[in-house]
Amino acid sequence: MSRPQDEPRSRKPMRSAEWFAREGKYGFIPRSWMRSQGFGPELFDGRPVIGICNTWSELTPCNQHLRHLAEFVKRGVLLAGGYPLEFPVMSLGEPLMRPTTMMFRNLVSMDVEETIRANPIDGVVLLAGCDKTTPALLMGAASCDIPAILVSGGPMLNGRFRGRELGSGTDVFRFDEDYRTGHLTREEYAEAEAAMSRSAGSCMTMGTASTMASLSEAMGIALPMNGSIPAVDSRRQHLAEQAGRHIVSLVHNGTTISRILTRAAFDNAIVVNGAIGGSTNAVVHLLALAGRLGVPLSLDDWDRLGAGVPCLVDLKPSGRFLMEDFYYAGGLSALMKRMEDRLDLTAPTVEGAALGKRIERAECFDDAVIRPRDNPVSEQGGMVVLRGNLAPEGAVLKPSAASPALMRHRGKALVFENADDYRARIEDPELDVDETTVLILKNAGPVGYPGMPEVGNLALPSKLLARGVTDMVRISDGRMSGTAYGTVVLHISPEAAVGGPLALVRTGDEIVLDVPSRRLEMNVSEAELNRRRAELVLPEPHFERGYGRMFINSVQQAHQGADFDFLVGATRIQPSKVSF
Ligand code: FES
């Protein structure tokens, strides 16, 4: 990892000087109250003030260690001649929050944006980990267009249970099936709970947290190895210290986040997402982030740039290994070295050098974990974007997690009107379902649930599991966990709750999935669809007041990144207004 030169004190006035360098009572007040925390006069002498934006919370187990990691960022900031000030923002813990953390991603981004705007902060280090914390923090910083570096908490240690390795999330789904079919006792199930999550850190599969940490690295907004160093490895603390040094350089150089997160960065991220077998959730998060920066990015870019990208990283849920193994094999730099002909190596990074320089000497130390180009985990790692009369604005499918035999499939729809309907009926012994049936879930989109929860990988009925069925085509306007797998069509847009065609599907309709030709259709005549449309009654909104009401009134559809309509667009940190 490169070491930044400690910068000489900048002559350029800092934004923080608008608070701390003022004469009279308007300078006295901020200085005096900050002195109450024991801070010395160095805070006010014109050096960069670096915010450390922390998502630590005991309600977010994956981020439990971020208070400690912040201390290493502070050390780096101080070594480079800056002054660190840590501040909390709302945290999003995937395992606990209801109805879904996705409902709060945009809220956290507003918390980040407005906290930065309202305070004397010249640059920011973003401490994130659990799934939505990463896009939320990046989106908030992007809306301020301030110098920023992301530091991820890192993946937890590999899980181990009775001689086998366990992957977060991915093996939960397997255990659940084993338990429901009697292949796992209640005692073994409880033992597995403790064995799976045995350290601080985010899910150690290539789920959404690892994907977003890796893509941040690929986009140059995080340092090399940010995605893969285990949470409890001392090298992550050193990375945090280095981030503290680099952010001071970025402030002195005036390198704001929009100068790192360019179109080239997003293009690289899409290619890397295919090569790592990354989460489908990255699609909505990157679309939303690009929207904040005014970078033109569409759903079709995912298909176009991802086409022919092989999945090389053999990690669960697409493969066999876990994030610890990925780090020891050389991490993302080694992976990008293998994909360098598909990347824009001129893309900038927070170290100041171009991406090509970063990966110049990267090596792979384990070809089983990071496969060579001629032996991929899957030939098609990139996301597939499907369209048709079921999804006029698009839907996504992750081929590396799907069954090749189901890539072309016709089957009768079995429709569930919402998640409650699914839970109530899926185990009904009389349910008319077999392995050719297409399971359809409505009203799981941004407005419908609300918040577009990770319910799209509907569990199969136990009676089919018992017969050895392991996958079926499943379709919804929701998302799925990055740790999940299966032939699952997600993010149908527009969603059922706003009157999208998904709302018109009925049990028994023939559904056609044709991945090679990117088609998703229901074989129902236009006249019949019009008749159903005329009869359609949309569900009542879930909220009449508060944040929930703001969410359903302002959230955009999945193909637009599910951001709030009033947050989209390039912006800049504005001169502070002095209110007294
Ligand atoms: Fe936090 Fe998976 S539950 S990263």
PDB file of C-alpha atoms in Angstrom, residues 106-261:
ATOM      1  CA  ASN A 106     -31.882   7.082   1.573  1.00  0.00           C
ATOM      2  CA  LEU A 107     -32.629   8.402   5.076  1.00  0.00           C
ATOM      3  CA  VAL A 108     -29.090   7.624   6.231  1.00  0.00           C
ATOM      4  CA  SER A 109     -27.692   9.287   3.129  1.00  0.00           C
ATOM      5  CA  MET A 110     -29.609  12.423   4.113  1.00  0.00           C
ATOM      6  CA  ASP A 111     -28.238  12.164   7.668  1.00  0.00           C
ATOM      7  CA  VAL A 112     -24.696  11.999   6.242  1.00  0.00           C
ATOM      8  CA  GLU A 113     -25.238  14.821   3.757  1.00  0.00           C
ATOM      9  CA  GLU A 114     -26.837  17.218   6.191  1.00  0.00           C
ATOM     10  CA  THR A 115     -24.393  16.479   9.022  1.00  0.00           C
ATOM     11  CA  ILE A 116     -21.487  17.292   6.724  1.00  0.00           C
ATOM     12  CA  ARG A 117     -23.160  20.406   5.328  1.00  0.00           C
ATOM     13  CA  ALA A 118     -24.052  21.753   8.747  1.00  0.00           C
ATOM     14  CA  ASN A 119     -20.631  21.315  10.347  1.00  0.00           C
ATOM     15  CA  PRO A 120     -17.022  22.492   9.921  1.00  0.00           C
ATOM     16  CA  ILE A 121     -15.829  19.458   7.968  1.00  0.00           C
ATOM     17  CA  ASP A 122     -13.268  19.672   5.144  1.00  0.00           C
ATOM     18  CA  GLY A 123     -13.072  15.977   4.234  1.00  0.00           C
ATOM     19  CA  VAL A 124     -14.641  12.779   5.472  1.00  0.00           C
ATOM     20  CA  VAL A 125     -13.699   9.166   6.108  1.00  0.00           C
ATOM     21  CA  LEU A 126     -16.755   6.956   5.854  1.00  0.00           C
ATOM     22  CA  LEU A 127     -16.811   3.921   8.170  1.00  0.00           C
ATOM     23  CA  ALA A 128     -19.282   1.378   6.855  1.00  0.00           C
ATOM     24  CA  GLY A 129     -19.798  -2.369   6.837  1.00  0.00           C
ATOM     25  CA  CYS A 130     -23.223  -3.962   6.871  1.00  0.00           C
ATOM     26  CA  ASP A 131     -24.948  -3.958   3.489  1.00  0.00           C
ATOM     27  CA  LYS A 132     -26.768  -0.632   3.144  1.00  0.00           C
ATOM     28  CA  THR A 133     -24.333   1.384   5.244  1.00  0.00           C
ATOM     29  CA  THR A 134     -21.871   1.542   2.346  1.00  0.00           C
ATOM     30  CA  PRO A 135     -24.156   2.946  -0.361  1.00  0.00           C
ATOM     31  CA  ALA A 136     -25.884   5.208   2.165  1.00  0.00           C
ATOM     32  CA  LEU A 137     -22.608   6.834   3.225  1.00  0.00           C
ATOM     33  CA  LEU A 138     -21.277   7.129  -0.316  1.00  0.00           C
ATOM     34  CA  MET A 139     -24.544   8.672  -1.520  1.00  0.00           C
ATOM     35  CA  GLY A 140     -24.545  11.224   1.292  1.00  0.00           C
ATOM     36  CA  ALA A 141     -20.924  12.232   0.705  1.00  0.00           C
ATOM     37  CA  ALA A 142     -21.552  12.338  -3.053  1.00  0.00           C
ATOM     38  CA  SER A 143     -24.368  14.807  -2.568  1.00  0.00           C
ATOM     39  CA  CYS A 144     -21.947  17.140  -0.761  1.00  0.00           C
ATOM     40  CA  ASP A 145     -19.149  16.496  -3.255  1.00  0.00           C
ATOM     41  CA  ILE A 146     -16.560  16.689  -0.514  1.00  0.00           C
ATOM     42  CA  PRO A 147     -13.215  14.813  -0.395  1.00  0.00           C
ATOM     43  CA  ALA A 148     -14.031  11.339   0.913  1.00  0.00           C
ATOM     44  CA  ILE A 149     -12.560   7.872   1.445  1.00  0.00           C
ATOM     45  CA  LEU A 150     -14.536   4.783   2.363  1.00  0.00           C
ATOM     46  CA  VAL A 151     -13.128   2.376   4.945  1.00  0.00           C
ATOM     47  CA  SER A 152     -15.055  -0.854   5.281  1.00  0.00           C
ATOM     48  CA  GLY A 153     -15.236  -2.856   8.483  1.00  0.00           C
ATOM     49  CA  GLY A 154     -14.184  -5.976   6.586  1.00  0.00           C
ATOM     50  CA  PRO A 155     -15.584  -9.491   6.526  1.00  0.00           C
ATOM     51  CA  MET A 156     -15.907 -11.655   9.629  1.00  0.00           C
ATOM     52  CA  LEU A 157     -13.788 -14.808   9.974  1.00  0.00           C
ATOM     53  CA  ASN A 158     -14.890 -17.901   8.098  1.00  0.00           C
ATOM     54  CA  GLY A 159     -17.585 -19.867   9.905  1.00  0.00           C
ATOM     55  CA  ARG A 160     -16.835 -23.472  10.886  1.00  0.00           C
ATOM     56  CA  PHE A 161     -19.293 -26.172  11.920  1.00  0.00           C
ATOM     57  CA  ARG A 162     -18.558 -29.867  12.403  1.00  0.00           C
ATOM     58  CA  GLY A 163     -15.614 -29.912  10.042  1.00  0.00           C
ATOM     59  CA  ARG A 164     -17.077 -27.785   7.299  1.00  0.00           C
ATOM     60  CA  GLU A 165     -16.813 -24.122   6.468  1.00  0.00           C
ATOM     61  CA  LEU A 166     -19.918 -22.006   6.779  1.00  0.00           C
ATOM     62  CA  GLY A 167     -20.756 -18.951   4.728  1.00  0.00           C
ATOM     63  CA  SER A 168     -22.952 -16.199   6.163  1.00  0.00           C
ATOM     64  CA  GLY A 169     -26.408 -16.220   4.711  1.00  0.00           C
ATOM     65  CA  THR A 170     -25.707 -18.804   2.021  1.00  0.00           C
ATOM     66  CA  ASP A 171     -25.528 -21.674   4.517  1.00  0.00           C
ATOM     67  CA  VAL A 172     -28.485 -20.292   6.460  1.00  0.00           C
ATOM     68  CA  PHE A 173     -30.635 -21.028   3.434  1.00  0.00           C
ATOM     69  CA  ARG A 174     -29.165 -24.547   3.204  1.00  0.00           C
ATOM     70  CA  PHE A 175     -29.589 -25.186   6.946  1.00  0.00           C
ATOM     71  CA  ASP A 176     -33.163 -24.016   6.741  1.00  0.00           C
ATOM     72  CA  GLU A 177     -33.899 -26.518   3.992  1.00  0.00           C
ATOM     73  CA  ASP A 178     -32.068 -29.295   5.908  1.00  0.00           C
ATOM     74  CA  TYR A 179     -33.986 -28.476   9.095  1.00  0.00           C
ATOM     75  CA  ARG A 180     -37.346 -28.383   7.332  1.00  0.00           C
ATOM     76  CA  THR A 181     -36.688 -31.730   5.664  1.00  0.00           C
ATOM     77  CA  GLY A 182     -35.452 -33.380   8.882  1.00  0.00           C
ATOM     78  CA  HIS A 183     -31.765 -33.597   7.940  1.00  0.00           C
ATOM     79  CA  LEU A 184     -30.706 -31.332  10.812  1.00  0.00           C
ATOM     80  CA  THR A 185     -31.839 -31.573  14.453  1.00  0.00           C
ATOM     81  CA  ARG A 186     -32.913 -28.580  16.526  1.00  0.00           C
ATOM     82  CA  GLU A 187     -29.701 -28.915  18.605  1.00  0.00           C
ATOM     83  CA  GLU A 188     -27.504 -28.919  15.509  1.00  0.00           C
ATOM     84  CA  TYR A 189     -29.383 -25.923  14.162  1.00  0.00           C
ATOM     85  CA  ALA A 190     -28.668 -23.971  17.388  1.00  0.00           C
ATOM     86  CA  GLU A 191     -25.008 -25.028  17.328  1.00  0.00           C
ATOM     87  CA  ALA A 192     -24.693 -23.790  13.752  1.00  0.00           C
ATOM     88  CA  GLU A 193     -25.967 -20.342  14.782  1.00  0.00           C
ATOM     89  CA  ALA A 194     -22.960 -19.812  17.021  1.00  0.00           C
ATOM     90  CA  ALA A 195     -20.529 -21.394  14.572  1.00  0.00           C
ATOM     91  CA  MET A 196     -21.489 -19.195  11.660  1.00  0.00           C
ATOM     92  CA  SER A 197     -20.937 -15.720  13.119  1.00  0.00           C
ATOM     93  CA  ARG A 198     -17.825 -15.870  15.295  1.00  0.00           C
ATOM     94  CA  SER A 199     -16.191 -12.455  14.990  1.00  0.00           C
ATOM     95  CA  ALA A 200     -16.835  -8.813  14.240  1.00  0.00           C
ATOM     96  CA  GLY A 201     -17.295  -7.982  10.597  1.00  0.00           C
ATOM     97  CA  SER A 202     -19.759  -8.274   7.773  1.00  0.00           C
ATOM     98  CA  CYS A 203     -20.973 -11.447   6.071  1.00  0.00           C
ATOM     99  CA  MET A 204     -17.927 -13.327   4.790  1.00  0.00           C
ATOM    100  CA  THR A 205     -19.588 -14.577   1.640  1.00  0.00           C
ATOM    101  CA  MET A 206     -19.608 -12.428  -1.507  1.00  0.00           C
ATOM    102  CA  GLY A 207     -22.887 -10.962  -0.301  1.00  0.00           C
ATOM    103  CA  THR A 208     -23.932  -7.356  -0.568  1.00  0.00           C
ATOM    104  CA  ALA A 209     -21.533  -6.026   2.095  1.00  0.00           C
ATOM    105  CA  SER A 210     -18.473  -7.690   0.540  1.00  0.00           C
ATOM    106  CA  THR A 211     -19.672  -6.717  -2.915  1.00  0.00           C
ATOM    107  CA  MET A 212     -20.085  -3.046  -2.032  1.00  0.00           C
ATOM    108  CA  ALA A 213     -16.758  -2.963  -0.163  1.00  0.00           C
ATOM    109  CA  SER A 214     -15.063  -4.570  -3.185  1.00  0.00           C
ATOM    110  CA  LEU A 215     -16.760  -2.293  -5.708  1.00  0.00           C
ATOM    111  CA  SER A 216     -15.735   0.739  -3.645  1.00  0.00           C
ATOM    112  CA  GLU A 217     -12.179  -0.534  -3.959  1.00  0.00           C
ATOM    113  CA  ALA A 218     -12.644  -1.064  -7.703  1.00  0.00           C
ATOM    114  CA  MET A 219     -14.000   2.479  -8.076  1.00  0.00           C
ATOM    115  CA  GLY A 220     -10.936   3.903  -6.350  1.00  0.00           C
ATOM    116  CA  ILE A 221     -12.862   5.495  -3.466  1.00  0.00           C
ATOM    117  CA  ALA A 222     -11.414   2.928  -1.029  1.00  0.00           C
ATOM    118  CA  LEU A 223      -7.811   1.784  -0.612  1.00  0.00           C
ATOM    119  CA  PRO A 224      -6.374  -1.468  -2.014  1.00  0.00           C
ATOM    120  CA  MET A 225      -7.541  -4.571  -0.113  1.00  0.00           C
ATOM    121  CA  ASN A 226     -10.416  -2.639   1.477  1.00  0.00           C
ATOM    122  CA  GLY A 227     -12.849  -5.322   0.385  1.00  0.00           C
ATOM    123  CA  SER A 228     -11.144  -8.413   1.699  1.00  0.00           C
ATOM    124  CA  ILE A 229      -8.897  -7.871   4.753  1.00  0.00           C
ATOM    125  CA  PRO A 230     -10.728  -9.670   7.574  1.00  0.00           C
ATOM    126  CA  ALA A 231     -12.345  -7.370  10.135  1.00  0.00           C
ATOM    127  CA  VAL A 232     -10.134  -8.595  12.972  1.00  0.00           C
ATOM    128  CA  ASP A 233      -6.856  -8.673  11.010  1.00  0.00           C
ATOM    129  CA  SER A 234      -4.434  -5.974  12.203  1.00  0.00           C
ATOM    130  CA  ARG A 235      -3.818  -5.003   8.588  1.00  0.00           C
ATOM    131  CA  ARG A 236      -7.296  -3.507   8.472  1.00  0.00           C
ATOM    132  CA  GLN A 237      -6.297  -1.157  11.257  1.00  0.00           C
ATOM    133  CA  HIS A 238      -3.275  -0.143   9.227  1.00  0.00           C
ATOM    134  CA  LEU A 239      -5.530   0.425   6.214  1.00  0.00           C
ATOM    135  CA  ALA A 240      -7.684   2.706   8.387  1.00  0.00           C
ATOM    136  CA  GLU A 241      -4.588   4.655   9.406  1.00  0.00           C
ATOM    137  CA  GLN A 242      -3.558   5.005   5.760  1.00  0.00           C
ATOM    138  CA  ALA A 243      -7.048   6.287   4.908  1.00  0.00           C
ATOM    139  CA  GLY A 244      -6.590   8.943   7.591  1.00  0.00           C
ATOM    140  CA  ARG A 245      -3.356  10.071   5.948  1.00  0.00           C
ATOM    141  CA  HIS A 246      -4.781  10.041   2.424  1.00  0.00           C
ATOM    142  CA  ILE A 247      -7.898  12.051   3.229  1.00  0.00           C
ATOM    143  CA  VAL A 248      -5.734  14.946   4.389  1.00  0.00           C
ATOM    144  CA  SER A 249      -3.933  14.864   1.026  1.00  0.00           C
ATOM    145  CA  LEU A 250      -7.234  14.825  -0.833  1.00  0.00           C
ATOM    146  CA  VAL A 251      -8.391  17.907   1.057  1.00  0.00           C
ATOM    147  CA  HIS A 252      -5.173  19.772   0.316  1.00  0.00           C
ATOM    148  CA  ASN A 253      -5.445  18.814  -3.358  1.00  0.00           C
ATOM    149  CA  GLY A 254      -9.120  19.681  -3.600  1.00  0.00           C
ATOM    150  CA  THR A 255      -9.927  16.164  -4.834  1.00  0.00           C
ATOM    151  CA  THR A 256     -13.607  15.770  -4.164  1.00  0.00           C
ATOM    152  CA  ILE A 257     -15.572  12.536  -4.468  1.00  0.00           C
ATOM    153  CA  SER A 258     -16.891  13.409  -7.951  1.00  0.00           C
ATOM    154  CA  ARG A 259     -13.326  13.446  -9.255  1.00  0.00           C
ATOM    155  CA  ILE A 260     -12.896   9.825  -8.158  1.00  0.00           C
ATOM    156  CA  LEU A 261     -16.376   8.457  -8.900  1.00  0.00           C
TER     157      LEU A 261
END
